[in-house]
PDB file of N, CA, C and O in Angstrom:
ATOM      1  N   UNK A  22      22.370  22.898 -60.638  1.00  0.00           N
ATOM      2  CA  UNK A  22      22.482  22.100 -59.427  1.00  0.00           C
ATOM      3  C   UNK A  22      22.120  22.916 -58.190  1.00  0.00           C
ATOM      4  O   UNK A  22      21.496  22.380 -57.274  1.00  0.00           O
ATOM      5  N   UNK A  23      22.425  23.967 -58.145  1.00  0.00           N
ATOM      6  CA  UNK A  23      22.421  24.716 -56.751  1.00  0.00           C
ATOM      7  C   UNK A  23      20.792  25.193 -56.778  1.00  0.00           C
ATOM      8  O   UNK A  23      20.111  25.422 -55.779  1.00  0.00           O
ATOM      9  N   UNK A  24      20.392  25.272 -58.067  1.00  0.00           N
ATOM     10  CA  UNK A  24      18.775  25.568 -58.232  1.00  0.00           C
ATOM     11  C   UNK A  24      17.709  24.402 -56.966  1.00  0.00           C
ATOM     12  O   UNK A  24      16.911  24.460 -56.030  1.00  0.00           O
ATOM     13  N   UNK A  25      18.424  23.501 -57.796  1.00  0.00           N
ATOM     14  CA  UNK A  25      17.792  22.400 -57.132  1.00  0.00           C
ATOM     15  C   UNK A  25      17.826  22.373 -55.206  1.00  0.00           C
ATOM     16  O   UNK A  25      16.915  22.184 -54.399  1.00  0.00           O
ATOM     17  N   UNK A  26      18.753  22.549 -55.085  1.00  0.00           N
ATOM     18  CA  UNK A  26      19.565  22.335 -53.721  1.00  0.00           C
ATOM     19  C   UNK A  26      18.050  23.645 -53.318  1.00  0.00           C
ATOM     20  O   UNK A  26      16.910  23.444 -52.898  1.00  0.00           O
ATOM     21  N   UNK A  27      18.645  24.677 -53.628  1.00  0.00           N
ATOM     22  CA  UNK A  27      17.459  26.107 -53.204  1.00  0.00           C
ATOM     23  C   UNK A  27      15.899  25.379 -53.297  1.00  0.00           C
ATOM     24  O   UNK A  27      15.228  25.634 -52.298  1.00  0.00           O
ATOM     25  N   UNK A  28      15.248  24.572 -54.255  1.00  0.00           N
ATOM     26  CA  UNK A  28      14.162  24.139 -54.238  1.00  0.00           C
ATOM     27  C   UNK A  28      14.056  22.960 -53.137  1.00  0.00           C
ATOM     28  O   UNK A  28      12.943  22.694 -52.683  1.00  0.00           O
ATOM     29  N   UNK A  29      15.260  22.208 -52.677  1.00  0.00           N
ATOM     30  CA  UNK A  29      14.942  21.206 -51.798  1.00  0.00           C
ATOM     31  C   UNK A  29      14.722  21.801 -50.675  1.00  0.00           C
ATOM     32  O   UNK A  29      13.683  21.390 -50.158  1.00  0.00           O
ATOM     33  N   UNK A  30      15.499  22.954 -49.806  1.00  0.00           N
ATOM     34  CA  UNK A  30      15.343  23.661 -49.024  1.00  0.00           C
ATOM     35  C   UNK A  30      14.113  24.499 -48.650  1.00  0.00           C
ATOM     36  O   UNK A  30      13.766  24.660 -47.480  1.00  0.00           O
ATOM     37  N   UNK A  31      13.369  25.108 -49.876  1.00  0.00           N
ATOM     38  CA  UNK A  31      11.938  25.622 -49.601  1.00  0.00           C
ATOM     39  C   UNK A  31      10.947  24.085 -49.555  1.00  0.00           C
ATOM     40  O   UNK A  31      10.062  24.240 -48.713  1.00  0.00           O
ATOM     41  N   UNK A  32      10.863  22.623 -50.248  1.00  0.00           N
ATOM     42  CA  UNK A  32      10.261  22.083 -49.951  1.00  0.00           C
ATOM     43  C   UNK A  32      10.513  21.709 -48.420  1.00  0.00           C
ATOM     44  O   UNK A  32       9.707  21.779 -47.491  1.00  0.00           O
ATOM     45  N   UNK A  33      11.474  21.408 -48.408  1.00  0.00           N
ATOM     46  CA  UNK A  33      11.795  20.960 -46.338  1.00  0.00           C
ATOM     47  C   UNK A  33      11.442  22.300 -45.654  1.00  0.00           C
ATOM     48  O   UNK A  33      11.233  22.120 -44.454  1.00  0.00           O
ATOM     49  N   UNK A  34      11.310  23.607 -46.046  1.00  0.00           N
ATOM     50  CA  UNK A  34      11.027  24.520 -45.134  1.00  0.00           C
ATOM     51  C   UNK A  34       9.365  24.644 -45.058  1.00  0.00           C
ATOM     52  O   UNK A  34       8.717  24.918 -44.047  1.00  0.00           O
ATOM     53  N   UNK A  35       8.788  24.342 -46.536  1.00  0.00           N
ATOM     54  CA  UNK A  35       7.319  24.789 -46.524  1.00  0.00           C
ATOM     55  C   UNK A  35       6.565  23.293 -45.960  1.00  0.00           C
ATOM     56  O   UNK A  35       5.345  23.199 -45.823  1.00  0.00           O
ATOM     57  N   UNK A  36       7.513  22.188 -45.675  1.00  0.00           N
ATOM     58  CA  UNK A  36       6.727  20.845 -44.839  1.00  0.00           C
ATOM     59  C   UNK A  36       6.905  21.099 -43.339  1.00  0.00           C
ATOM     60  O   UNK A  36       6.234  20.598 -42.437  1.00  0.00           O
ATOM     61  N   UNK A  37       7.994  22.023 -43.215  1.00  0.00           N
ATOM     62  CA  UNK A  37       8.359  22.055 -41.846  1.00  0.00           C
ATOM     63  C   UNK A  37       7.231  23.458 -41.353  1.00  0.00           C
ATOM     64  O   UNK A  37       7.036  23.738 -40.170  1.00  0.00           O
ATOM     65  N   UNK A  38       6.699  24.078 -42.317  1.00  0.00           N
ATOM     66  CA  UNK A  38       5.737  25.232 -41.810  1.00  0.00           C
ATOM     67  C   UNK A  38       4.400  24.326 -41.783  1.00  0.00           C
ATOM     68  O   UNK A  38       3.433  24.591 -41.069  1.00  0.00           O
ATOM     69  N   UNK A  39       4.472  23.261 -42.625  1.00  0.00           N
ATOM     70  CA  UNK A  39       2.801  22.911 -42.644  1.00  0.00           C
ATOM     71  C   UNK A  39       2.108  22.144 -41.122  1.00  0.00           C
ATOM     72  O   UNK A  39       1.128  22.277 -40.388  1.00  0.00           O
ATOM     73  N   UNK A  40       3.908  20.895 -41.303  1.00  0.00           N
ATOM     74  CA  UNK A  40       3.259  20.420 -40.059  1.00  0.00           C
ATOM     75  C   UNK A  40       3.369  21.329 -38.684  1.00  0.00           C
ATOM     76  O   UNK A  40       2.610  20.936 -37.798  1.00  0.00           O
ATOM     77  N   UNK A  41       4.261  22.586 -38.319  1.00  0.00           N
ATOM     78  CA  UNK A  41       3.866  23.320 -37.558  1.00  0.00           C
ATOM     79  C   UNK A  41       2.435  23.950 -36.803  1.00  0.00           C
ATOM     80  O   UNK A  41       1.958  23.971 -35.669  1.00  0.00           O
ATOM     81  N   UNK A  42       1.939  24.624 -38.675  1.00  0.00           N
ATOM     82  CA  UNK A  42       1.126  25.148 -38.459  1.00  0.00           C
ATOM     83  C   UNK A  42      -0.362  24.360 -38.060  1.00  0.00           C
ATOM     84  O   UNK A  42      -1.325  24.900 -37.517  1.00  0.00           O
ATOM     85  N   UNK A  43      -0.243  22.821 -38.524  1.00  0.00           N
ATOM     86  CA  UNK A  43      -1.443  21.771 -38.427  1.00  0.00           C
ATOM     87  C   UNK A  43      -1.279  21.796 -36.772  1.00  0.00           C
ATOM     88  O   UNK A  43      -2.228  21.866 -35.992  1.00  0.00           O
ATOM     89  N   UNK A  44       0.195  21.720 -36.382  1.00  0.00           N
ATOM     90  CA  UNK A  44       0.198  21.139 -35.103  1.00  0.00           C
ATOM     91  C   UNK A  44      -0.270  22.688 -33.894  1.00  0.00           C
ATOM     92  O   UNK A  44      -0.681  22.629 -32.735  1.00  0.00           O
ATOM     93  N   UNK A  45      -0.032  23.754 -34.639  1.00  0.00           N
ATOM     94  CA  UNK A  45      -1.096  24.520 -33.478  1.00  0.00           C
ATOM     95  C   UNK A  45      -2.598  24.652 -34.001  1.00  0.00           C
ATOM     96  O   UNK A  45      -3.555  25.083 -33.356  1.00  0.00           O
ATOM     97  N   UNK A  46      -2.592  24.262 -35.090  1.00  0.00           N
ATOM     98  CA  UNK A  46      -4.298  24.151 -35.452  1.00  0.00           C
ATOM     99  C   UNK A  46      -5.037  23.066 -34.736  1.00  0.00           C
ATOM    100  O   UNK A  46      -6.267  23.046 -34.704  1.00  0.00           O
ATOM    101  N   UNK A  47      -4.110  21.953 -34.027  1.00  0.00           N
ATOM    102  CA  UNK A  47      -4.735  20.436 -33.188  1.00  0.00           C
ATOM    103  C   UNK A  47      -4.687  21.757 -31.784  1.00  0.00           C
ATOM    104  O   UNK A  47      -5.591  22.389 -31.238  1.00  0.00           O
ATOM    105  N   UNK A  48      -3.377  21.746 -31.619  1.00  0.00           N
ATOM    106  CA  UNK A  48      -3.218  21.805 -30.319  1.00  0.00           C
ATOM    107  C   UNK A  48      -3.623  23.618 -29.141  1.00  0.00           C
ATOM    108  O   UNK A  48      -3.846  23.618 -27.930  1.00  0.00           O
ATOM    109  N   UNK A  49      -3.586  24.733 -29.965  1.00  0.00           N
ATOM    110  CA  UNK A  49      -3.297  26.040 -30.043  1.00  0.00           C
ATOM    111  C   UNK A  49      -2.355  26.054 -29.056  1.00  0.00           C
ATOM    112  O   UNK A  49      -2.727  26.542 -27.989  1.00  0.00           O
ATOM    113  N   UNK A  50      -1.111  25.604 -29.133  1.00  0.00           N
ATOM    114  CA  UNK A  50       0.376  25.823 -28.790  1.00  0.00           C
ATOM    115  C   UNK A  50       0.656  27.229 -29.421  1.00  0.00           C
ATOM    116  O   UNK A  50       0.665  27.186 -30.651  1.00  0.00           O
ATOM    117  N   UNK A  51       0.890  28.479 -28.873  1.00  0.00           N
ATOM    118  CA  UNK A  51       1.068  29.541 -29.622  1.00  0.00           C
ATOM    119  C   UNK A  51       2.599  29.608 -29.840  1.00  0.00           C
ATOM    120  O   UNK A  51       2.943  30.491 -30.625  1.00  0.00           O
ATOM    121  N   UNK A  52       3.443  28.964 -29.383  1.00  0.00           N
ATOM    122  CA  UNK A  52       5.367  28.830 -29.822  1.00  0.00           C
ATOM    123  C   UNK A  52       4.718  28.105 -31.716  1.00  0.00           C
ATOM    124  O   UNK A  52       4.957  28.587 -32.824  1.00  0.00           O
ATOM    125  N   UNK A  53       4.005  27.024 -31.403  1.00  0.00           N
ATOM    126  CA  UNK A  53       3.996  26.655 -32.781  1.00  0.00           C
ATOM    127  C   UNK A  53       3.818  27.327 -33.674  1.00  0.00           C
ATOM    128  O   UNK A  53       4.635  27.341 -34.594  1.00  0.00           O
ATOM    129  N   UNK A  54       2.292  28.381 -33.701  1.00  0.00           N
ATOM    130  CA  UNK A  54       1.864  29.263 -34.561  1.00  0.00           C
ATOM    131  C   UNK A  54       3.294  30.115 -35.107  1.00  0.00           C
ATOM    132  O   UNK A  54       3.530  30.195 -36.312  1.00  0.00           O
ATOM    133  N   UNK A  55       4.201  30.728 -34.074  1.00  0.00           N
ATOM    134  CA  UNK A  55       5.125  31.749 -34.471  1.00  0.00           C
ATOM    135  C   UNK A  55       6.254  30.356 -35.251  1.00  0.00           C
ATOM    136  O   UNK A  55       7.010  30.553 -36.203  1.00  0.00           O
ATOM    137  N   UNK A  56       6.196  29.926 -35.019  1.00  0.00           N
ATOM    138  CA  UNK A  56       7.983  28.777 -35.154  1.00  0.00           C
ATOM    139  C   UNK A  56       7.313  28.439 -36.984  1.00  0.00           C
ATOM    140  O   UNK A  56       8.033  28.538 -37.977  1.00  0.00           O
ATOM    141  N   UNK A  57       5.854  28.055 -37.020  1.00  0.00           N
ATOM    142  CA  UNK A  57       5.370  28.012 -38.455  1.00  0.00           C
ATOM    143  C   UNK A  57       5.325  28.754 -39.411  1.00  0.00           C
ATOM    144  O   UNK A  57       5.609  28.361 -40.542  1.00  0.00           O
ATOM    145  N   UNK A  58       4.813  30.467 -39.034  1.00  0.00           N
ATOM    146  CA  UNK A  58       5.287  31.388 -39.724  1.00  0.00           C
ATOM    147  C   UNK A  58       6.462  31.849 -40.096  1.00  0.00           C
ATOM    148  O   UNK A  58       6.744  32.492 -41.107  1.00  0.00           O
ATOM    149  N   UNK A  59       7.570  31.260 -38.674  1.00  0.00           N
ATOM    150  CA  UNK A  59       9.133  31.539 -39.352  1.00  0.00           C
ATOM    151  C   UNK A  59       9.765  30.688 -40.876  1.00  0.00           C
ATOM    152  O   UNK A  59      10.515  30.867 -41.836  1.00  0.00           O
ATOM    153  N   UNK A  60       8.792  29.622 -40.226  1.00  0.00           N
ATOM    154  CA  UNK A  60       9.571  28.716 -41.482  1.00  0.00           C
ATOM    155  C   UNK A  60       8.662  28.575 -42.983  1.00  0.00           C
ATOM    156  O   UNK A  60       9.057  27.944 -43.964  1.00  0.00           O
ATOM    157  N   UNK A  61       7.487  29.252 -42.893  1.00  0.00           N
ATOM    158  CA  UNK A  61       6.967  30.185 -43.356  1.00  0.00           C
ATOM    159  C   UNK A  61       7.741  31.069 -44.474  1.00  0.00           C
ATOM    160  O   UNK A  61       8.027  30.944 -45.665  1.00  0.00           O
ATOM    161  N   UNK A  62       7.890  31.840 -43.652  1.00  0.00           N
ATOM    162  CA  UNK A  62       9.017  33.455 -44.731  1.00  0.00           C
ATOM    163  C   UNK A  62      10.462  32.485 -44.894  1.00  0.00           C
ATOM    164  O   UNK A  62      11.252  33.026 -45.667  1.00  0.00           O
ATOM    165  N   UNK A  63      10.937  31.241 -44.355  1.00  0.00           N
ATOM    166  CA  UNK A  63      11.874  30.769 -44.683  1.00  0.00           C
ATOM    167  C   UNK A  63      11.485  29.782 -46.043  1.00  0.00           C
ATOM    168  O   UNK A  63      12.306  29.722 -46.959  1.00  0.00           O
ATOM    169  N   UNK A  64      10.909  29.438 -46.082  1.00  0.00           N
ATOM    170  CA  UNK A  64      10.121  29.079 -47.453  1.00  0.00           C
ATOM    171  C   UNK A  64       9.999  30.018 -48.812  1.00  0.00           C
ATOM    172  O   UNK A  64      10.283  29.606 -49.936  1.00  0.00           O
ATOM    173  N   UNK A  65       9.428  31.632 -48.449  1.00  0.00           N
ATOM    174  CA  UNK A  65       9.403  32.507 -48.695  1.00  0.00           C
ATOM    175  C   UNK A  65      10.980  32.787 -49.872  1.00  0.00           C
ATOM    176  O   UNK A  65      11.208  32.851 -51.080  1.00  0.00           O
ATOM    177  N   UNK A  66      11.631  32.867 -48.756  1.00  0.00           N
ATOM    178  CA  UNK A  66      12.980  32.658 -49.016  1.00  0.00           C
ATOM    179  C   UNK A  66      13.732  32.438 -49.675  1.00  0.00           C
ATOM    180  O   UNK A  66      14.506  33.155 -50.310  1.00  0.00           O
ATOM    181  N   UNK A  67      13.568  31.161 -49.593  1.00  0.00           N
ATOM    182  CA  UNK A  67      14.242  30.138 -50.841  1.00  0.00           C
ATOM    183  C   UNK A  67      13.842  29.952 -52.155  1.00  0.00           C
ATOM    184  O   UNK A  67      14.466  29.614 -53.160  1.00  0.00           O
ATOM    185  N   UNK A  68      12.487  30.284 -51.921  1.00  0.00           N
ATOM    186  CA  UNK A  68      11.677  30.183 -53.598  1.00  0.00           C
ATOM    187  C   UNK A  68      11.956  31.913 -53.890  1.00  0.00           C
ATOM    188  O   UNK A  68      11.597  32.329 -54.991  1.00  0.00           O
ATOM    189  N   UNK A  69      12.220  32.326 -53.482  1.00  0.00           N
ATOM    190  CA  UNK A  69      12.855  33.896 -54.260  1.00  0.00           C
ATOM    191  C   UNK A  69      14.407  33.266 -54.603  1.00  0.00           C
ATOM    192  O   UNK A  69      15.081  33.823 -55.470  1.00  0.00           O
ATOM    193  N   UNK A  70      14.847  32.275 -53.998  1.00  0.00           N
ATOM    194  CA  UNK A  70      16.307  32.405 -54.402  1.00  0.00           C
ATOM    195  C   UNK A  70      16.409  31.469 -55.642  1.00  0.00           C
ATOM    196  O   UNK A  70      17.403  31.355 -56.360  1.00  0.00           O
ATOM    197  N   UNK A  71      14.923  30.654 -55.814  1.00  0.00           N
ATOM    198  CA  UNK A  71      15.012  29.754 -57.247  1.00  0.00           C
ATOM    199  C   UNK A  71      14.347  30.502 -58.093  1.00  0.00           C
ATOM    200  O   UNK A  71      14.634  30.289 -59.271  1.00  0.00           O
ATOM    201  N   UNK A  72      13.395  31.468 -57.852  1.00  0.00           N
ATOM    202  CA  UNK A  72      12.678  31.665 -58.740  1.00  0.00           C
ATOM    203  C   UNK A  72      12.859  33.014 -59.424  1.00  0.00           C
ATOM    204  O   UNK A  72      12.365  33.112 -60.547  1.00  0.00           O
ATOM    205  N   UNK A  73      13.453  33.999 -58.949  1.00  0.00           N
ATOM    206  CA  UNK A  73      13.801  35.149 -58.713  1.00  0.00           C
ATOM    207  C   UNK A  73      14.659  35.812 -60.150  1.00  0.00           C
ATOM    208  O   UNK A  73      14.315  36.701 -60.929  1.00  0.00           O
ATOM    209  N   UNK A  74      15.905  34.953 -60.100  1.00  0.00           N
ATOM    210  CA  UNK A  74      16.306  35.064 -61.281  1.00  0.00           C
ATOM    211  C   UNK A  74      16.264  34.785 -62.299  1.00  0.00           C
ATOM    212  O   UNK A  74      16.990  35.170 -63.215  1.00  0.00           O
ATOM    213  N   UNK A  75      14.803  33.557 -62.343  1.00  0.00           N
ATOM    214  CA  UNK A  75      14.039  32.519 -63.487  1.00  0.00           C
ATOM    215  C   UNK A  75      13.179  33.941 -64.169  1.00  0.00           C
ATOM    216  O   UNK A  75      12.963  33.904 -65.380  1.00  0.00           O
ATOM    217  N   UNK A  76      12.833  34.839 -63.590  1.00  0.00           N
ATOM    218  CA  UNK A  76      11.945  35.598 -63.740  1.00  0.00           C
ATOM    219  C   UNK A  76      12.007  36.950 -63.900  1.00  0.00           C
ATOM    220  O   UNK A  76      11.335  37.604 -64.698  1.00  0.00           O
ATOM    221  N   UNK A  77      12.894  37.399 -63.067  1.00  0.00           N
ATOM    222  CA  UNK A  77      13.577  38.623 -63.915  1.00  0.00           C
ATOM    223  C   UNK A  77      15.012  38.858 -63.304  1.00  0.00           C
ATOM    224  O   UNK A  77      15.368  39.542 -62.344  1.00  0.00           O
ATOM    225  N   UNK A  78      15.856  37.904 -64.357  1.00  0.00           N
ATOM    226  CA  UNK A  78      17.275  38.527 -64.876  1.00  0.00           C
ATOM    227  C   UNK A  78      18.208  39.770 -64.091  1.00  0.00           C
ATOM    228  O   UNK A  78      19.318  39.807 -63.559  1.00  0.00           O
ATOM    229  N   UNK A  79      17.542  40.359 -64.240  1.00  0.00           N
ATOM    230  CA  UNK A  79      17.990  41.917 -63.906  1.00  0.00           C
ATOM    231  C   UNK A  79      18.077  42.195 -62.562  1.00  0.00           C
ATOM    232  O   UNK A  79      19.027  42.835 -62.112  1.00  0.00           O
ATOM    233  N   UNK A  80      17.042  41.715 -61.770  1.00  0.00           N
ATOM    234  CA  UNK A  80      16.714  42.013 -60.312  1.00  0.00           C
ATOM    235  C   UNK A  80      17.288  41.608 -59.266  1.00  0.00           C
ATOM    236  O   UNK A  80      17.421  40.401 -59.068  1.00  0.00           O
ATOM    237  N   UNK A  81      17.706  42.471 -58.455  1.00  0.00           N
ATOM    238  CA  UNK A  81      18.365  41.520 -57.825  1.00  0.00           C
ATOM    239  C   UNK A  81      17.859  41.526 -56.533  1.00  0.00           C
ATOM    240  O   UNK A  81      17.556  42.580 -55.973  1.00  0.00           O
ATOM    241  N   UNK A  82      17.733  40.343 -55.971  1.00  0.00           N
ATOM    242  CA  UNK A  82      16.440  39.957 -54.854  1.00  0.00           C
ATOM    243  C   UNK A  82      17.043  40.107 -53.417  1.00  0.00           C
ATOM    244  O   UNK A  82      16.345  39.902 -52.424  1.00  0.00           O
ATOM    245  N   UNK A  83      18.538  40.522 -53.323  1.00  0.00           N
ATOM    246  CA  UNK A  83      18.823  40.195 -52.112  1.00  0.00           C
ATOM    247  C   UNK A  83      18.432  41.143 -51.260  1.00  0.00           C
ATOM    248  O   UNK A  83      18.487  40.726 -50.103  1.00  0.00           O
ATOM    249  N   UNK A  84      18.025  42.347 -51.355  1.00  0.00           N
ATOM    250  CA  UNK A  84      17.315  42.915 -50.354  1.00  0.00           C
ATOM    251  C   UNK A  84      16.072  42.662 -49.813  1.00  0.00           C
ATOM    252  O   UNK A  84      15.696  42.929 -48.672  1.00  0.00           O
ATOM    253  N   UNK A  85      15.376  42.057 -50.824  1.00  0.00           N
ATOM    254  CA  UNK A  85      13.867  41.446 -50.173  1.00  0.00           C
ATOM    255  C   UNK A  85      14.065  40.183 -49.093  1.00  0.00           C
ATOM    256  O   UNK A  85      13.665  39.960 -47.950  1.00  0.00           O
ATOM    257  N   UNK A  86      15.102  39.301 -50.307  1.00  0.00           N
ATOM    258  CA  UNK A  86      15.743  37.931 -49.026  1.00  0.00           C
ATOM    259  C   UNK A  86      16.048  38.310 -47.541  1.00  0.00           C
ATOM    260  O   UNK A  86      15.787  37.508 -46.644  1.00  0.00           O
ATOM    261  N   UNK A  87      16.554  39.425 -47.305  1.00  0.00           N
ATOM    262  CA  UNK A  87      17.168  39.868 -46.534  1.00  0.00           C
ATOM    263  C   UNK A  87      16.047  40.228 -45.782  1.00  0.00           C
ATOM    264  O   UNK A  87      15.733  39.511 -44.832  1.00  0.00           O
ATOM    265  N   UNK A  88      15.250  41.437 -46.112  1.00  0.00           N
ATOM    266  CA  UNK A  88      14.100  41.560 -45.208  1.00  0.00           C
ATOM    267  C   UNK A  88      13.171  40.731 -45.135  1.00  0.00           C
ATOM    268  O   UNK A  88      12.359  41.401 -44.497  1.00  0.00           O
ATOM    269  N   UNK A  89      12.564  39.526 -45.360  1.00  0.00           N
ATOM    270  CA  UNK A  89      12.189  38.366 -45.564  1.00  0.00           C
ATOM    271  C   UNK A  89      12.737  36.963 -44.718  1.00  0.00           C
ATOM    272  O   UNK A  89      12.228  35.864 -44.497  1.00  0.00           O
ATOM    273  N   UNK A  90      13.577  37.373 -44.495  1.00  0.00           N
ATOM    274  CA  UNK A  90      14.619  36.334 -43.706  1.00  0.00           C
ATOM    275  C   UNK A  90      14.405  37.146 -42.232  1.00  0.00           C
ATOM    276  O   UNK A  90      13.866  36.508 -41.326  1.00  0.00           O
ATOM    277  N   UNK A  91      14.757  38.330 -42.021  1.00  0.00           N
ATOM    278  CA  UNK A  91      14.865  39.109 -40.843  1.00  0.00           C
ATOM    279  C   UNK A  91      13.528  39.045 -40.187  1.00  0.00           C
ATOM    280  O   UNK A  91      13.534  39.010 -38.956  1.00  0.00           O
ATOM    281  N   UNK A  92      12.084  39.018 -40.969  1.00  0.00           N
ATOM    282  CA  UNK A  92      11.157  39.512 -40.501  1.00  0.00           C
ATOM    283  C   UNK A  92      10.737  37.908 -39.848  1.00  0.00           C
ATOM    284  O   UNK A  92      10.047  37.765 -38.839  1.00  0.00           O
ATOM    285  N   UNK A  93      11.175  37.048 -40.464  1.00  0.00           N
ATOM    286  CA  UNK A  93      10.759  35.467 -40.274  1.00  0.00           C
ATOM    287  C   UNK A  93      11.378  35.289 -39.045  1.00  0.00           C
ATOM    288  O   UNK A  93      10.800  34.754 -38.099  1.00  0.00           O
ATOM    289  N   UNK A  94      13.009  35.882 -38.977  1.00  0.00           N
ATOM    290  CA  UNK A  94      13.632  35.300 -37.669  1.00  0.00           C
ATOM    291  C   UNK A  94      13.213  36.313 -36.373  1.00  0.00           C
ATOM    292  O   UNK A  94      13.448  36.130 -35.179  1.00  0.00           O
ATOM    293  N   UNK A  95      12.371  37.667 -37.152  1.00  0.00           N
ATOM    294  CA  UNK A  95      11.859  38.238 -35.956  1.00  0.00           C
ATOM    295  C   UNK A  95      10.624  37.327 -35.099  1.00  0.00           C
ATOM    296  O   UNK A  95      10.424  36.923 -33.953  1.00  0.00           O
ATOM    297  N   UNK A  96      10.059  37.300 -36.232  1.00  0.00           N
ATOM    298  CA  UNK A  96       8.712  36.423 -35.471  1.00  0.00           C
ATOM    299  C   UNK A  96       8.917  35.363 -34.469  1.00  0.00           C
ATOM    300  O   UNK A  96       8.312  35.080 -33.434  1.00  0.00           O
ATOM    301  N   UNK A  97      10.076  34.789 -35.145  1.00  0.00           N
ATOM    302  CA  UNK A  97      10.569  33.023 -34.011  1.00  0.00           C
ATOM    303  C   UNK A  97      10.937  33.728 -32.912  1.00  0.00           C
ATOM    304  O   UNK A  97      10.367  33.397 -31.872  1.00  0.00           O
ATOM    305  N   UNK A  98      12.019  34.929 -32.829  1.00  0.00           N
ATOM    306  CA  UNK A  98      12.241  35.669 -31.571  1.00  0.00           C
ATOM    307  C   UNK A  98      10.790  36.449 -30.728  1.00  0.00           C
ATOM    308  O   UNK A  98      10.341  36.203 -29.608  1.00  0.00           O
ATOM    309  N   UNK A  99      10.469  37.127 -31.432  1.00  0.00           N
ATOM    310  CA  UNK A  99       9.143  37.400 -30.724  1.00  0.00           C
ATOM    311  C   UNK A  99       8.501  36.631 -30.092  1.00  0.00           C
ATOM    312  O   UNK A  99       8.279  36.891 -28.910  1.00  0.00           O
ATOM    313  N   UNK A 100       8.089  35.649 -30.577  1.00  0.00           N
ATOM    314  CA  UNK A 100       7.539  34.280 -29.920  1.00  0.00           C
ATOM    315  C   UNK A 100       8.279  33.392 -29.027  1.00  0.00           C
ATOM    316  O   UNK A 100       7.673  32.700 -28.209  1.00  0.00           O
ATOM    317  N   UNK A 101       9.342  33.373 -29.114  1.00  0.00           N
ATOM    318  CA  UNK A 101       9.989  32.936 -27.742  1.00  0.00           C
ATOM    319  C   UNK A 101       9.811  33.372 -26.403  1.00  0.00           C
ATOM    320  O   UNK A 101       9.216  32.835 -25.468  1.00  0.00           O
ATOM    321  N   UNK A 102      10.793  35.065 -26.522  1.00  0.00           N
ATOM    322  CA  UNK A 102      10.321  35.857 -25.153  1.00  0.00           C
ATOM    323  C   UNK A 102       8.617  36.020 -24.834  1.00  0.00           C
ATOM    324  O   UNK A 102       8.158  36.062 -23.693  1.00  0.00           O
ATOM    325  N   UNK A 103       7.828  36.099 -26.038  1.00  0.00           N
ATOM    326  CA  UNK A 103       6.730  35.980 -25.520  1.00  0.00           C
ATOM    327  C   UNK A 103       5.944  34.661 -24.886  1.00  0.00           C
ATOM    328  O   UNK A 103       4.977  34.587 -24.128  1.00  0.00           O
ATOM    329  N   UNK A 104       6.561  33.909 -25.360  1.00  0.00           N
ATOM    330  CA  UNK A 104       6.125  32.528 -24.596  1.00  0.00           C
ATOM    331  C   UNK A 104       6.796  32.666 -23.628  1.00  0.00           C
ATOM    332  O   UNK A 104       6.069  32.227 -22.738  1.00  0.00           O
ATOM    333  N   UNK A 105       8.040  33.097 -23.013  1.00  0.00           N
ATOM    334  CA  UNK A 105       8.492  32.913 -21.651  1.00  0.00           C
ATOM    335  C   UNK A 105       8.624  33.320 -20.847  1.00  0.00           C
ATOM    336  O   UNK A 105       9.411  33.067 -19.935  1.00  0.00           O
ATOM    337  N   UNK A 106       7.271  34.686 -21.064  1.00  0.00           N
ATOM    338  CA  UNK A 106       6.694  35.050 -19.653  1.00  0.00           C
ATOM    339  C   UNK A 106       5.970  34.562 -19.659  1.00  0.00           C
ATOM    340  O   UNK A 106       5.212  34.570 -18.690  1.00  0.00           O
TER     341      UNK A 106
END
């Protein structure tokens, strides 16, 4: 069950990167470009948290999640202050 839940979450994260990323490909809004790549590595994310242990047992992924998650929520921060100068 919780597999599932982790796969619904990367599909809502990797629709929420697509239409981002379409919408600075119409518009070149550069907040979009960064806000798409966050949700992006948040996609990233979640399919390490379904797939991860489908695949090797042994490993344990939470340090990649972790830097993977950090580097995604860097980008959305980066792109903020940089949009607001």
């Amino acid at each position: 069950m919780t597999e599932a839940i982790y796969l619904l979450c990367a599909v809502a994260s990797i629709a929420c990167a697509a239409l981002l990323l379409r919408g600075y490909m119409a518009s070149r809004v550069r907040l979009l470009l960064w806000s798409g790549l966050c949700f992006a590595g948040y996609a990233v994310n979640n399919l390490l948290l379904v797939f991860a242990p489908v695949l090797s047992p042994g490993w344990t992924e939470m340090p990649v999640r972790e830097a993977v998650a950090l580097v995604s929520t860097g980008l959305l921060v980066f792109g903020l202050v940089w949009e607001s100068e």
